[in-house]
């Protein structure tokens, strides 16, 4: 079996939020899809180990913030590579609370959906939450961020708890490339990091000391030669 065949399935990229009492939390997810029109219903797949899963199970509520294509890697890293058990993911983030108390990320998002869980499906490592839409709003127009664009153009990495995570075999390394030991982001000097002011053709050794991983924010010392 070739696991790379799974990479041909199309996905979006979203911030899923929920609450438990007066606490809020959120995470990145790529498995969100509409499953019916009358009534409008969506399905969201969440890893059972994640804190957001616990919050959804408790409140039976979830919100989906649909990321724009130009959303920065730092925003994705904040919600995708940090744990809400250890950090306040909403610190410094622009968001608003809806009537249900659910947080919606308002920066770099196109729209949000609020939903109430009506059914849960056990899917092994994940739970598929089937939820009816209770509120929705378009915040701005633009192209939504797809998983393919995030992976191929932004060169973003995927946490091991994502349903689409497939370990890739190590290929013969190019000596100039460096990999983040925390999140798996690969710095390629040919491409540079234009989003953060690093021109294509900049060697890893020439990166300023202030440069950090665009996804998870760790410094250069966390990178290793591939």
mmCIF file of C-alpha atoms in Angstrom:
data_model
loop_
_atom_site.group_PDB
_atom_site.id
_atom_site.type_symbol
_atom_site.label_atom_id
_atom_site.label_comp_id
_atom_site.label_asym_id
_atom_site.label_seq_id
_atom_site.Cartn_x
_atom_site.Cartn_y
_atom_site.Cartn_z
ATOM 1 C CA UNK A 1 0.000 0.000 0.000
ATOM 2 C CA UNK A 2 1.278 3.462 -0.902
ATOM 3 C CA UNK A 3 0.240 5.894 1.890
ATOM 4 C CA UNK A 4 1.008 8.838 -0.399
ATOM 5 C CA UNK A 5 -2.243 8.052 -2.211
ATOM 6 C CA UNK A 6 -4.004 9.560 0.821
ATOM 7 C CA UNK A 7 -2.283 12.886 0.087
ATOM 8 C CA UNK A 8 -4.448 13.206 -3.035
ATOM 9 C CA UNK A 9 -7.587 13.667 -0.918
ATOM 10 C CA UNK A 10 -8.426 17.370 -0.733
ATOM 11 C CA UNK A 11 -8.772 19.179 2.604
ATOM 12 C CA UNK A 12 -9.183 22.666 3.968
ATOM 13 C CA UNK A 13 -7.550 24.123 7.061
ATOM 14 C CA UNK A 14 -9.639 25.371 9.975
ATOM 15 C CA UNK A 15 -9.468 26.467 13.603
ATOM 16 C CA UNK A 16 -11.935 24.440 15.673
ATOM 17 C CA UNK A 17 -12.904 26.026 18.988
ATOM 18 C CA UNK A 18 -15.019 24.953 21.933
ATOM 19 C CA UNK A 19 -15.591 25.705 25.594
ATOM 20 C CA UNK A 20 -15.882 24.052 28.979
ATOM 21 C CA UNK A 21 -17.394 26.220 31.674
ATOM 22 C CA UNK A 22 -15.635 29.581 31.373
ATOM 23 C CA UNK A 23 -12.593 28.079 29.589
ATOM 24 C CA UNK A 24 -12.073 28.260 25.836
ATOM 25 C CA UNK A 25 -9.694 26.348 23.608
ATOM 26 C CA UNK A 26 -9.013 25.749 19.942
ATOM 27 C CA UNK A 27 -6.956 23.684 17.544
ATOM 28 C CA UNK A 28 -6.161 23.288 13.868
ATOM 29 C CA UNK A 29 -8.120 20.653 11.945
ATOM 30 C CA UNK A 30 -8.327 19.765 8.270
ATOM 31 C CA UNK A 31 -11.313 17.430 8.328
ATOM 32 C CA UNK A 32 -14.446 19.570 8.238
ATOM 33 C CA UNK A 33 -17.164 19.037 5.677
ATOM 34 C CA UNK A 34 -20.854 19.702 5.083
ATOM 35 C CA UNK A 35 -22.936 16.534 5.057
ATOM 36 C CA UNK A 36 -26.477 17.855 4.577
ATOM 37 C CA UNK A 37 -28.356 20.982 3.571
ATOM 38 C CA UNK A 38 -31.736 20.652 5.302
ATOM 39 C CA UNK A 39 -30.949 21.121 8.094
ATOM 40 C CA UNK A 40 -27.413 22.439 7.457
ATOM 41 C CA UNK A 41 -25.096 19.939 9.128
ATOM 42 C CA UNK A 42 -21.322 19.471 9.249
ATOM 43 C CA UNK A 43 -18.929 16.753 10.402
ATOM 44 C CA UNK A 44 -15.653 17.503 12.214
ATOM 45 C CA UNK A 45 -12.953 14.952 13.059
ATOM 46 C CA UNK A 46 -10.981 15.587 16.279
ATOM 47 C CA UNK A 47 -8.237 13.513 17.889
ATOM 48 C CA UNK A 48 -9.330 12.011 21.222
ATOM 49 C CA UNK A 49 -6.085 13.104 22.923
ATOM 50 C CA UNK A 50 -6.653 16.797 22.251
ATOM 51 C CA UNK A 51 -8.059 19.203 24.841
ATOM 52 C CA UNK A 52 -10.534 20.562 22.303
ATOM 53 C CA UNK A 53 -11.998 17.047 22.042
ATOM 54 C CA UNK A 54 -12.613 17.095 25.806
ATOM 55 C CA UNK A 55 -14.281 20.512 25.558
ATOM 56 C CA UNK A 56 -16.568 19.460 22.700
ATOM 57 C CA UNK A 57 -17.556 16.293 24.552
ATOM 58 C CA UNK A 58 -18.436 18.380 27.611
ATOM 59 C CA UNK A 59 -20.296 21.304 26.019
ATOM 60 C CA UNK A 60 -21.622 19.631 22.838
ATOM 61 C CA UNK A 61 -20.668 22.892 21.095
ATOM 62 C CA UNK A 62 -18.038 23.732 18.510
ATOM 63 C CA UNK A 63 -17.141 26.547 16.152
ATOM 64 C CA UNK A 64 -15.216 26.494 12.882
ATOM 65 C CA UNK A 65 -13.098 29.468 11.796
ATOM 66 C CA UNK A 66 -12.281 29.098 8.098
ATOM 67 C CA UNK A 67 -8.718 30.225 7.455
ATOM 68 C CA UNK A 68 -7.777 32.537 4.569
ATOM 69 C CA UNK A 69 -5.094 31.442 2.132
ATOM 70 C CA UNK A 70 -2.759 34.195 3.334
ATOM 71 C CA UNK A 71 -3.064 33.226 7.024
ATOM 72 C CA UNK A 72 0.446 33.305 8.549
ATOM 73 C CA UNK A 73 2.181 30.100 9.570
ATOM 74 C CA UNK A 74 2.544 31.527 13.070
ATOM 75 C CA UNK A 75 -1.249 31.505 13.543
ATOM 76 C CA UNK A 76 -1.448 27.903 12.344
ATOM 77 C CA UNK A 77 1.481 26.944 14.560
ATOM 78 C CA UNK A 78 -0.133 28.594 17.576
ATOM 79 C CA UNK A 79 -3.274 26.480 17.297
ATOM 80 C CA UNK A 80 -1.642 23.408 15.766
ATOM 81 C CA UNK A 81 1.564 22.859 17.717
ATOM 82 C CA UNK A 82 0.762 24.155 21.202
ATOM 83 C CA UNK A 83 -1.318 22.461 23.871
ATOM 84 C CA UNK A 84 -4.140 24.308 25.577
ATOM 85 C CA UNK A 85 -3.170 22.432 28.729
ATOM 86 C CA UNK A 86 0.087 24.377 28.837
ATOM 87 C CA UNK A 87 -0.593 27.686 27.079
ATOM 88 C CA UNK A 88 -3.372 30.201 26.466
ATOM 89 C CA UNK A 89 -3.728 29.892 22.709
ATOM 90 C CA UNK A 90 -5.881 33.017 22.538
ATOM 91 C CA UNK A 91 -3.291 35.326 24.101
ATOM 92 C CA UNK A 92 -2.548 38.015 21.521
ATOM 93 C CA UNK A 93 -5.125 36.605 19.063
ATOM 94 C CA UNK A 94 -7.984 38.669 17.671
ATOM 95 C CA UNK A 95 -11.216 36.850 18.429
ATOM 96 C CA UNK A 96 -14.816 37.444 19.421
ATOM 97 C CA UNK A 97 -17.317 35.473 21.459
ATOM 98 C CA UNK A 98 -20.616 34.552 19.869
ATOM 99 C CA UNK A 99 -23.991 34.344 21.595
ATOM 100 C CA UNK A 100 -23.201 30.742 22.514
ATOM 101 C CA UNK A 101 -19.926 31.789 24.152
ATOM 102 C CA UNK A 102 -17.879 30.089 21.444
ATOM 103 C CA UNK A 103 -14.782 31.998 20.305
ATOM 104 C CA UNK A 104 -14.332 32.900 16.641
ATOM 105 C CA UNK A 105 -10.885 33.888 15.373
ATOM 106 C CA UNK A 106 -11.376 37.133 13.429
ATOM 107 C CA UNK A 107 -7.890 37.702 11.977
ATOM 108 C CA UNK A 108 -6.937 35.868 8.783
ATOM 109 C CA UNK A 109 -10.273 34.049 8.594
ATOM 110 C CA UNK A 110 -12.992 34.256 5.984
ATOM 111 C CA UNK A 111 -16.011 33.045 7.941
ATOM 112 C CA UNK A 112 -17.126 31.146 11.008
ATOM 113 C CA UNK A 113 -19.721 28.494 11.779
ATOM 114 C CA UNK A 114 -21.250 27.725 15.171
ATOM 115 C CA UNK A 115 -22.688 24.251 15.655
ATOM 116 C CA UNK A 116 -24.261 21.977 18.246
ATOM 117 C CA UNK A 117 -23.289 18.302 18.320
ATOM 118 C CA UNK A 118 -26.143 15.938 17.491
ATOM 119 C CA UNK A 119 -24.187 12.705 17.060
ATOM 120 C CA UNK A 120 -20.733 11.258 17.756
ATOM 121 C CA UNK A 121 -19.040 8.543 15.712
ATOM 122 C CA UNK A 122 -16.086 6.619 17.115
ATOM 123 C CA UNK A 123 -13.348 6.545 14.467
ATOM 124 C CA UNK A 124 -10.473 4.932 16.350
ATOM 125 C CA UNK A 125 -7.961 7.646 17.223
ATOM 126 C CA UNK A 126 -10.567 10.307 16.409
ATOM 127 C CA UNK A 127 -14.190 11.152 17.103
ATOM 128 C CA UNK A 128 -16.316 12.456 14.252
ATOM 129 C CA UNK A 129 -18.665 15.067 15.668
ATOM 130 C CA UNK A 130 -21.793 15.544 13.559
ATOM 131 C CA UNK A 131 -23.233 18.956 14.354
ATOM 132 C CA UNK A 132 -26.099 21.161 13.259
ATOM 133 C CA UNK A 133 -25.252 24.746 12.297
ATOM 134 C CA UNK A 134 -26.698 27.301 14.704
ATOM 135 C CA UNK A 135 -24.982 30.481 13.417
ATOM 136 C CA UNK A 136 -22.735 31.492 10.525
ATOM 137 C CA UNK A 137 -21.174 34.697 9.227
ATOM 138 C CA UNK A 138 -18.863 35.712 6.378
ATOM 139 C CA UNK A 139 -16.132 38.016 7.725
ATOM 140 C CA UNK A 140 -14.381 38.824 4.441
ATOM 141 C CA UNK A 141 -14.028 37.574 0.896
ATOM 142 C CA UNK A 142 -10.997 35.669 -0.306
ATOM 143 C CA UNK A 143 -9.577 32.254 -1.130
ATOM 144 C CA UNK A 144 -9.759 29.644 1.655
ATOM 145 C CA UNK A 145 -6.547 27.961 2.752
ATOM 146 C CA UNK A 146 -6.353 24.386 1.525
ATOM 147 C CA UNK A 147 -4.161 21.673 2.978
ATOM 148 C CA UNK A 148 -2.387 21.332 -0.365
ATOM 149 C CA UNK A 149 -1.508 25.053 -0.445
ATOM 150 C CA UNK A 150 -0.364 24.948 3.172
ATOM 151 C CA UNK A 151 1.818 21.913 2.576
ATOM 152 C CA UNK A 152 3.179 22.647 -0.911
ATOM 153 C CA UNK A 153 3.384 26.461 -1.045
ATOM 154 C CA UNK A 154 3.697 27.483 2.594
ATOM 155 C CA UNK A 155 5.658 24.270 3.313
ATOM 156 C CA UNK A 156 3.816 23.800 6.592
ATOM 157 C CA UNK A 157 4.006 20.633 8.658
ATOM 158 C CA UNK A 158 1.278 18.465 10.214
ATOM 159 C CA UNK A 159 1.023 17.362 13.861
ATOM 160 C CA UNK A 160 0.936 13.633 14.524
ATOM 161 C CA UNK A 161 -2.599 13.939 15.941
ATOM 162 C CA UNK A 162 -4.013 15.118 12.589
ATOM 163 C CA UNK A 163 -6.215 12.534 10.828
ATOM 164 C CA UNK A 164 -4.240 13.060 7.603
ATOM 165 C CA UNK A 165 -0.817 12.522 9.218
ATOM 166 C CA UNK A 166 1.181 9.876 7.366
ATOM 167 C CA UNK A 167 4.831 9.301 8.318
ATOM 168 C CA UNK A 168 6.923 9.805 5.219
ATOM 169 C CA UNK A 169 10.014 7.707 4.569
ATOM 170 C CA UNK A 170 13.258 9.624 4.907
ATOM 171 C CA UNK A 171 14.625 10.359 1.479
ATOM 172 C CA UNK A 172 18.230 11.017 0.664
ATOM 173 C CA UNK A 173 18.859 14.368 2.295
ATOM 174 C CA UNK A 174 20.046 17.549 0.685
ATOM 175 C CA UNK A 175 22.742 18.836 3.021
ATOM 176 C CA UNK A 176 21.591 22.446 2.890
ATOM 177 C CA UNK A 177 18.126 21.700 4.289
ATOM 178 C CA UNK A 178 17.393 21.879 7.999
ATOM 179 C CA UNK A 179 14.414 20.364 9.825
ATOM 180 C CA UNK A 180 12.699 21.687 12.954
ATOM 181 C CA UNK A 181 12.929 18.975 15.612
ATOM 182 C CA UNK A 182 9.716 20.226 17.231
ATOM 183 C CA UNK A 183 7.195 20.462 14.386
ATOM 184 C CA UNK A 184 8.953 19.054 11.316
ATOM 185 C CA UNK A 185 9.092 22.302 9.302
ATOM 186 C CA UNK A 186 11.919 22.153 6.737
ATOM 187 C CA UNK A 187 13.967 25.241 5.977
ATOM 188 C CA UNK A 188 15.021 25.117 2.322
ATOM 189 C CA UNK A 189 17.567 27.825 1.447
ATOM 190 C CA UNK A 190 16.456 27.716 -2.191
ATOM 191 C CA UNK A 191 12.989 28.911 -1.165
ATOM 192 C CA UNK A 192 14.011 30.988 1.879
ATOM 193 C CA UNK A 193 11.228 32.296 4.104
ATOM 194 C CA UNK A 194 9.791 35.330 2.246
ATOM 195 C CA UNK A 195 6.797 35.522 4.585
ATOM 196 C CA UNK A 196 9.218 36.478 7.347
ATOM 197 C CA UNK A 197 11.627 38.590 5.329
ATOM 198 C CA UNK A 198 14.155 35.901 4.360
ATOM 199 C CA UNK A 199 14.967 36.023 0.667
ATOM 200 C CA UNK A 200 15.258 32.856 -1.455
ATOM 201 C CA UNK A 201 18.848 31.682 -1.616
ATOM 202 C CA UNK A 202 19.610 32.476 2.041
ATOM 203 C CA UNK A 203 21.712 29.744 3.646
ATOM 204 C CA UNK A 204 20.633 28.492 7.052
ATOM 205 C CA UNK A 205 23.887 29.772 8.567
ATOM 206 C CA UNK A 206 23.088 33.258 7.246
ATOM 207 C CA UNK A 207 19.689 33.461 8.935
ATOM 208 C CA UNK A 208 19.569 36.202 11.587
ATOM 209 C CA UNK A 209 19.717 35.024 15.195
ATOM 210 C CA UNK A 210 16.253 36.499 15.697
ATOM 211 C CA UNK A 211 14.755 34.148 13.089
ATOM 212 C CA UNK A 212 12.430 31.466 14.475
ATOM 213 C CA UNK A 213 10.532 28.539 13.014
ATOM 214 C CA UNK A 214 7.600 30.019 11.058
ATOM 215 C CA UNK A 215 5.274 27.279 12.316
ATOM 216 C CA UNK A 216 6.020 26.621 15.992
ATOM 217 C CA UNK A 217 8.244 29.582 16.915
ATOM 218 C CA UNK A 218 11.330 27.789 18.266
ATOM 219 C CA UNK A 219 14.755 29.290 17.548
ATOM 220 C CA UNK A 220 17.495 28.050 15.203
ATOM 221 C CA UNK A 221 19.031 25.752 17.818
ATOM 222 C CA UNK A 222 16.044 23.398 17.445
ATOM 223 C CA UNK A 223 16.884 22.738 13.787
ATOM 224 C CA UNK A 224 18.984 19.834 12.613
ATOM 225 C CA UNK A 225 20.701 19.118 9.330
ATOM 226 C CA UNK A 226 18.731 16.657 7.225
#
